N, CA, C and O atoms as a DFTB+ gen file, in Angstrom:
392 C
 N C O
     1  1      18.234      57.975     -95.793
     2  2      16.790      58.112     -95.709
     3  2      16.083      56.850     -96.096
     4  3      16.421      56.154     -97.053
     5  1      15.079      56.599     -95.292
     6  2      14.232      55.291     -95.615
     7  2      13.253      55.424     -96.834
     8  3      13.249      56.446     -97.519
     9  1      12.477      54.429     -97.067
    10  2      11.545      54.560     -98.170
    11  2      10.480      55.703     -97.830
    12  3      10.192      55.980     -96.666
    13  1       9.948      56.310     -98.878
    14  2       9.039      57.451     -98.801
    15  2       7.688      57.190     -97.927
    16  3       7.110      58.064     -97.281
    17  1       7.337      55.975     -98.017
    18  2       6.135      55.471     -97.210
    19  2       6.403      55.498     -95.882
    20  3       5.429      55.374     -95.141
    21  1       7.575      55.640     -95.343
    22  2       7.831      55.732     -93.965
    23  2       7.486      57.064     -93.332
    24  3       7.183      57.181     -92.145
    25  1       7.548      58.025     -94.168
    26  2       7.274      59.426     -93.798
    27  2       5.796      59.632     -93.869
    28  3       5.122      59.191     -94.800
    29  1       5.256      60.380     -92.765
    30  2       3.913      60.569     -92.601
    31  2       3.585      61.762     -93.597
    32  3       4.348      62.706     -93.800
    33  1       2.242      61.574     -94.236
    34  2       1.804      62.524     -95.155
    35  2       1.698      63.922     -94.357
    36  3       1.394      63.990     -93.166
    37  1       1.994      65.031     -95.184
    38  2       1.779      66.319     -94.548
    39  2       0.224      66.680     -94.395
    40  3      -0.615      66.325     -95.223
    41  1      -0.040      67.361     -93.343
    42  2      -1.367      67.817     -92.967
    43  2      -1.591      69.307     -93.070
    44  3      -0.641      70.078     -93.208
    45  1      -2.859      69.720     -93.003
    46  2      -3.133      71.056     -92.972
    47  2      -3.971      71.301     -91.643
    48  3      -4.981      70.645     -91.385
    49  1      -3.527      72.182     -90.921
    50  2      -4.115      72.536     -89.749
    51  2      -4.620      74.035     -90.012
    52  3      -3.861      74.941     -90.359
    53  1      -6.069      74.189     -89.793
    54  2      -6.616      75.480     -89.899
    55  2      -7.217      75.712     -88.417
    56  3      -7.992      74.910     -87.895
    57  1      -6.776      76.891     -87.804
    58  2      -7.168      77.255     -86.486
    59  2      -7.843      78.670     -86.443
    60  3      -7.399      79.573     -87.152
    61  1      -8.775      78.839     -85.721
    62  2      -9.447      80.180     -85.507
    63  2      -9.343      80.487     -84.062
    64  3      -9.862      79.797     -83.185
    65  1      -8.633      81.576     -83.857
    66  2      -8.275      81.950     -82.473
    67  2      -9.070      83.090     -82.058
    68  3      -8.987      84.177     -82.629
    69  1      -9.896      82.847     -81.002
    70  2     -10.724      83.796     -80.423
    71  2     -10.178      84.436     -79.314
    72  3      -9.452      83.745     -78.599
    73  1     -10.391      85.773     -78.962
    74  2      -9.856      86.489     -77.856
    75  2      -9.419      87.831     -78.381
    76  3      -9.827      88.322     -79.434
    77  1      -8.564      88.375     -77.566
    78  2      -7.959      89.727     -77.855
    79  2      -6.735      89.387     -78.556
    80  3      -5.697      89.295     -77.902
    81  1      -6.731      89.174     -79.912
    82  2      -5.594      88.696     -80.552
    83  2      -5.167      89.533     -81.786
    84  3      -4.246      89.156     -82.511
    85  1      -5.861      90.687     -82.009
    86  2      -5.563      91.501     -83.103
    87  2      -4.809      92.741     -82.578
    88  3      -5.121      93.147     -81.458
    89  1      -3.906      93.343     -83.231
    90  2      -3.190      94.508     -82.835
    91  2      -2.267      94.322     -81.644
    92  3      -1.929      95.328     -81.020
    93  1      -1.830      93.126     -81.276
    94  2      -1.048      92.787     -80.201
    95  2       0.216      91.927     -80.645
    96  3       0.883      91.353     -79.784
    97  1       0.481      91.856     -81.748
    98  2       1.731      91.043     -82.363
    99  2       1.473      89.644     -82.380
   100  3       2.422      88.861     -82.403
   101  1       0.234      89.219     -82.372
   102  2      -0.064      87.716     -82.318
   103  2       0.305      87.064     -83.680
   104  3       0.920      85.999     -83.735
   105  1      -0.116      87.780     -84.813
   106  2       0.305      87.045     -86.036
   107  2       1.761      86.914     -86.209
   108  3       2.223      85.921     -86.772
   109  1       2.559      87.917     -85.730
   110  2       4.045      87.867     -85.883
   111  2       4.648      86.850     -84.888
   112  3       5.669      86.232     -85.191
   113  1       4.056      86.678     -83.757
   114  2       4.405      85.654     -82.828
   115  2       4.161      84.306     -83.343
   116  3       4.976      83.390     -83.239
   117  1       2.839      84.199     -83.986
   118  2       2.456      82.854     -84.680
   119  2       3.391      82.625     -85.924
   120  3       3.662      81.453     -86.187
   121  1       3.826      83.452     -86.584
   122  2       4.666      83.183     -87.656
   123  2       6.165      82.794     -87.228
   124  3       6.925      82.124     -87.927
   125  1       6.436      83.276     -86.081
   126  2       7.804      82.992     -85.538
   127  2       7.891      81.476     -85.113
   128  3       8.827      80.728     -85.396
   129  1       6.757      81.138     -84.381
   130  2       6.520      79.714     -83.914
   131  2       6.496      78.774     -85.088
   132  3       7.151      77.733     -85.046
   133  1       5.738      79.109     -86.177
   134  2       5.642      78.303     -87.323
   135  2       6.899      78.129     -87.993
   136  3       7.212      76.999     -88.366
   137  1       7.701      79.161     -88.202
   138  2       8.975      78.986     -89.018
   139  2       9.837      78.203     -88.156
   140  3      10.602      77.449     -88.759
   141  1       9.905      78.198     -86.740
   142  2      10.806      77.458     -85.941
   143  2      10.368      75.844     -86.233
   144  3      11.209      74.946     -86.252
   145  1       9.050      75.638     -86.437
   146  2       8.750      74.271     -86.674
   147  2       8.763      73.924     -88.153
   148  3       8.350      72.822     -88.514
   149  1       9.203      74.784     -88.992
   150  2       9.388      74.428     -90.342
   151  2       8.129      74.318     -91.199
   152  3       8.100      73.673     -92.246
   153  1       7.085      74.992     -90.688
   154  2       5.667      75.032     -91.353
   155  2       5.546      76.008     -92.340
   156  3       6.249      77.017     -92.280
   157  1       4.650      75.818     -93.349
   158  2       4.324      76.827     -94.320
   159  2       2.775      77.207     -93.995
   160  3       2.018      76.452     -93.385
   161  1       2.432      78.437     -94.472
   162  2       1.117      78.849     -94.181
   163  2       0.956      80.247     -93.854
   164  3       1.822      81.008     -94.285
   165  1       0.039      80.710     -93.195
   166  2      -0.273      82.224     -92.944
   167  2      -1.135      82.352     -91.635
   168  3      -1.775      81.456     -91.085
   169  1      -1.016      83.561     -91.291
   170  2      -1.915      83.973     -90.130
   171  2      -2.436      85.415     -90.601
   172  3      -1.685      86.296     -91.020
   173  1      -3.872      85.536     -90.468
   174  2      -4.472      86.700     -90.940
   175  2      -5.626      87.143     -89.968
   176  3      -6.303      86.318     -89.353
   177  1      -5.785      88.357     -89.883
   178  2      -6.988      89.019     -89.178
   179  2      -8.281      88.661     -89.924
   180  3      -8.363      88.730     -91.150
   181  1      -9.291      88.273     -89.121
   182  2     -10.551      88.248     -89.746
   183  2     -11.532      89.475     -89.139
   184  3     -11.461      89.868     -87.975
   185  1     -12.376      89.958     -90.060
   186  2     -13.214      91.119     -89.646
   187  2     -13.902      91.042     -88.250
   188  3     -14.145      92.063     -87.606
   189  1     -14.210      89.777     -87.805
   190  2     -14.949      89.701     -86.539
   191  2     -13.851      89.567     -85.417
   192  3     -14.256      89.046     -84.377
   193  1     -12.702      89.900     -85.448
   194  2     -11.673      90.023     -84.399
   195  2     -10.902      88.805     -84.194
   196  3      -9.948      88.863     -83.418
   197  1     -11.214      87.572     -84.853
   198  2     -10.495      86.306     -84.763
   199  2      -9.331      86.501     -85.590
   200  3      -9.275      87.385     -86.446
   201  1      -8.300      85.601     -85.320
   202  2      -7.078      85.409     -86.167
   203  2      -7.299      84.001     -86.757
   204  3      -7.641      83.049     -86.055
   205  1      -7.079      83.919     -88.120
   206  2      -7.205      82.500     -88.750
   207  2      -5.648      82.191     -88.980
   208  3      -4.857      83.017     -89.436
   209  1      -5.318      80.864     -88.595
   210  2      -4.065      80.515     -88.753
   211  2      -4.193      79.198     -89.676
   212  3      -4.989      78.320     -89.342
   213  1      -3.442      79.070     -90.787
   214  2      -3.418      77.981     -91.598
   215  2      -1.948      77.571     -91.671
   216  3      -1.083      78.399     -91.958
   217  1      -1.665      76.287     -91.409
   218  2      -0.361      75.660     -91.370
   219  2      -0.244      74.368     -92.094
   220  3      -1.170      73.560     -92.026
   221  1       0.838      74.114     -92.788
   222  2       0.988      72.763     -93.366
   223  2       2.412      72.254     -93.010
   224  3       3.439      72.931     -93.028
   225  1       2.301      71.029     -92.705
   226  2       3.724      70.321     -92.376
   227  2       3.285      68.976     -91.787
   228  3       2.187      68.465     -92.013
   229  1       4.216      68.462     -91.030
   230  2       3.857      67.179     -90.336
   231  2       2.940      67.345     -89.190
   232  3       2.911      68.364     -88.500
   233  1       2.134      66.228     -88.999
   234  2       1.102      66.264     -87.873
   235  2       1.710      66.670     -86.518
   236  3       1.121      67.387     -85.708
   237  1       2.904      66.167     -86.345
   238  2       3.604      66.577     -85.007
   239  2       3.945      67.982     -85.030
   240  3       3.797      68.648     -84.005
   241  1       4.381      68.494     -86.077
   242  2       4.760      70.083     -85.993
   243  2       3.561      70.857     -85.892
   244  3       3.517      71.822     -85.129
   245  1       2.563      70.511     -86.613
   246  2       1.412      71.270     -86.635
   247  2       0.647      71.221     -85.374
   248  3      -0.007      72.197     -85.008
   249  1       0.704      70.096     -84.676
   250  2       0.373      69.839     -83.329
   251  2       1.043      70.762     -82.276
   252  3       0.484      71.320     -81.331
   253  1       2.344      70.808     -82.625
   254  2       3.094      71.694     -81.624
   255  2       2.808      73.234     -81.819
   256  3       2.972      74.058     -80.919
   257  1       2.384      73.524     -83.028
   258  2       2.007      74.902     -83.186
   259  2       0.570      75.117     -82.557
   260  3       0.319      76.150     -81.936
   261  1      -0.373      74.102     -82.736
   262  2      -1.590      74.190     -82.085
   263  2      -1.564      74.443     -80.504
   264  3      -2.311      75.242     -79.939
   265  1      -0.554      73.614     -79.839
   266  2      -0.315      73.679     -78.544
   267  2       0.205      74.936     -78.077
   268  3      -0.203      75.393     -77.009
   269  1       1.167      75.616     -78.853
   270  2       1.532      77.012     -78.750
   271  2       0.360      77.911     -78.655
   272  3       0.193      78.649     -77.684
   273  1      -0.451      77.853     -79.663
   274  2      -1.587      78.839     -79.722
   275  2      -2.442      78.765     -78.434
   276  3      -3.020      79.751     -77.976
   277  1      -2.485      77.586     -77.904
   278  2      -3.303      77.428     -76.639
   279  2      -2.558      77.539     -75.312
   280  3      -3.098      77.412     -74.212
   281  1      -1.243      77.791     -75.526
   282  2      -0.230      77.780     -74.345
   283  2      -0.465      78.950     -73.423
   284  3      -0.067      78.817     -72.266
   285  1      -1.052      80.070     -73.766
   286  2      -1.051      81.210     -72.939
   287  2       0.033      81.987     -72.861
   288  3       0.087      82.879     -72.015
   289  1       1.100      81.742     -73.779
   290  2       2.330      82.392     -73.800
   291  2       2.261      83.358     -75.037
   292  3       3.251      84.061     -75.239
   293  1       1.245      83.453     -75.835
   294  2       1.247      84.402     -76.816
   295  2       0.928      85.750     -76.497
   296  3       0.441      86.019     -75.399
   297  1       1.154      86.611     -77.340
   298  2       0.672      88.098     -77.057
   299  2      -0.877      88.107     -77.106
   300  3      -1.542      87.304     -77.760
   301  1      -1.373      89.102     -76.345
   302  2      -2.900      89.208     -76.244
   303  2      -3.506      88.180     -75.351
   304  3      -2.826      87.620     -74.491
   305  1      -4.761      87.920     -75.532
   306  2      -5.506      86.962     -74.804
   307  2      -6.219      85.811     -75.665
   308  3      -7.122      86.115     -76.444
   309  1      -5.880      84.749     -75.542
   310  2      -6.655      83.680     -76.335
   311  2      -7.808      83.018     -75.397
   312  3      -7.586      82.434     -74.337
   313  1      -8.921      83.196     -75.916
   314  2     -10.083      82.510     -75.182
   315  2     -10.416      81.144     -75.634
   316  3     -10.815      80.301     -74.831
   317  1     -10.258      80.879     -76.980
   318  2     -10.592      79.782     -77.575
   319  2      -9.931      79.539     -78.843
   320  3      -9.759      80.467     -79.633
   321  1      -9.494      78.188     -79.130
   322  2      -8.886      78.039     -80.464
   323  2      -9.716      76.780     -81.090
   324  3      -9.603      75.652     -80.612
   325  1     -10.543      77.067     -82.181
   326  2     -11.270      76.077     -82.859
   327  2     -10.256      75.505     -83.977
   328  3      -9.670      76.301     -84.712
   329  1     -10.075      74.235     -84.084
   330  2      -9.398      73.650     -85.047
   331  2     -10.008      72.756     -86.065
   332  3     -11.064      72.191     -85.779
   333  1      -9.411      72.555     -87.308
   334  2      -9.938      71.733     -88.276
   335  2      -8.660      71.145     -89.002
   336  3      -7.802      71.881     -89.489
   337  1      -8.600      69.812     -89.035
   338  2      -7.445      69.055     -89.717
   339  2      -7.909      68.493     -90.982
   340  3      -8.990      67.907     -91.056
   341  1      -7.069      68.663     -92.059
   342  2      -7.404      68.073     -93.472
   343  2      -6.108      67.733     -93.959
   344  3      -5.094      68.101     -93.367
   345  1      -6.079      66.989     -95.099
   346  2      -4.844      66.597     -95.782
   347  2      -4.290      67.981     -96.378
   348  3      -5.015      68.939     -96.645
   349  1      -2.983      67.947     -96.535
   350  2      -2.238      69.199     -97.019
   351  2      -2.673      69.384     -98.406
   352  3      -2.867      68.435     -99.165
   353  1      -2.841      70.728     -98.761
   354  2      -3.187      71.049    -100.188
   355  2      -1.974      71.511    -100.890
   356  3      -1.963      71.435    -102.119
   357  1      -0.922      71.994    -100.244
   358  2       0.186      72.481    -100.919
   359  2       0.091      73.916    -101.414
   360  3      -0.917      74.571    -101.148
   361  1       1.017      74.399    -102.069
   362  2       0.881      75.781    -102.804
   363  2       1.216      76.820    -101.729
   364  3       0.953      77.994    -101.990
   365  1       1.708      76.546    -100.675
   366  2       2.071      77.455     -99.530
   367  2       3.619      77.584     -99.479
   368  3       4.345      76.591     -99.426
   369  1       4.108      78.921     -99.499
   370  2       5.487      79.192     -99.471
   371  2       5.808      80.049     -98.163
   372  3       5.238      81.122     -97.963
   373  1       6.710      79.541     -97.323
   374  2       7.054      80.509     -96.217
   375  2       5.860      80.465     -95.223
   376  3       4.961      79.630     -95.322
   377  1       5.906      81.331     -94.351
   378  2       4.663      81.520     -93.428
   379  2       4.577      83.085     -93.478
   380  3       5.525      83.800     -93.156
   381  1       3.326      83.576     -93.922
   382  2       2.999      84.925     -93.984
   383  2       2.057      85.454     -93.024
   384  3       1.164      84.772     -92.521
   385  1       2.287      86.826     -92.743
   386  2       1.278      87.553     -92.055
   387  2       0.416      88.143     -93.154
   388  3       0.951      88.750     -94.081
   389  1      -0.849      87.994     -93.090
   390  2      -1.645      88.562     -94.153
   391  2      -2.516      89.616     -93.559
   392  3      -3.293      90.250     -94.272
């Protein structure tokens, strides 16, 4: 392993997924993709019908998750994904369906 400063700092991706994404296995599917990428975080239903996805890990892996959310291969129907990138806050273990 090289010096620590060669590793990129972890990031936090928050994504709000609009469409028909509740009650169709979307959170389970998102959790599976996130775990494959080694991300921590959660996916939860919001009262207005959106799903909120919060994931932490490398910028590259979070970007791959975001691309998967937009890929059209998820259960249900995704109309729009709104994203926000911030520095990782930590404190997340595993990837949960909330």
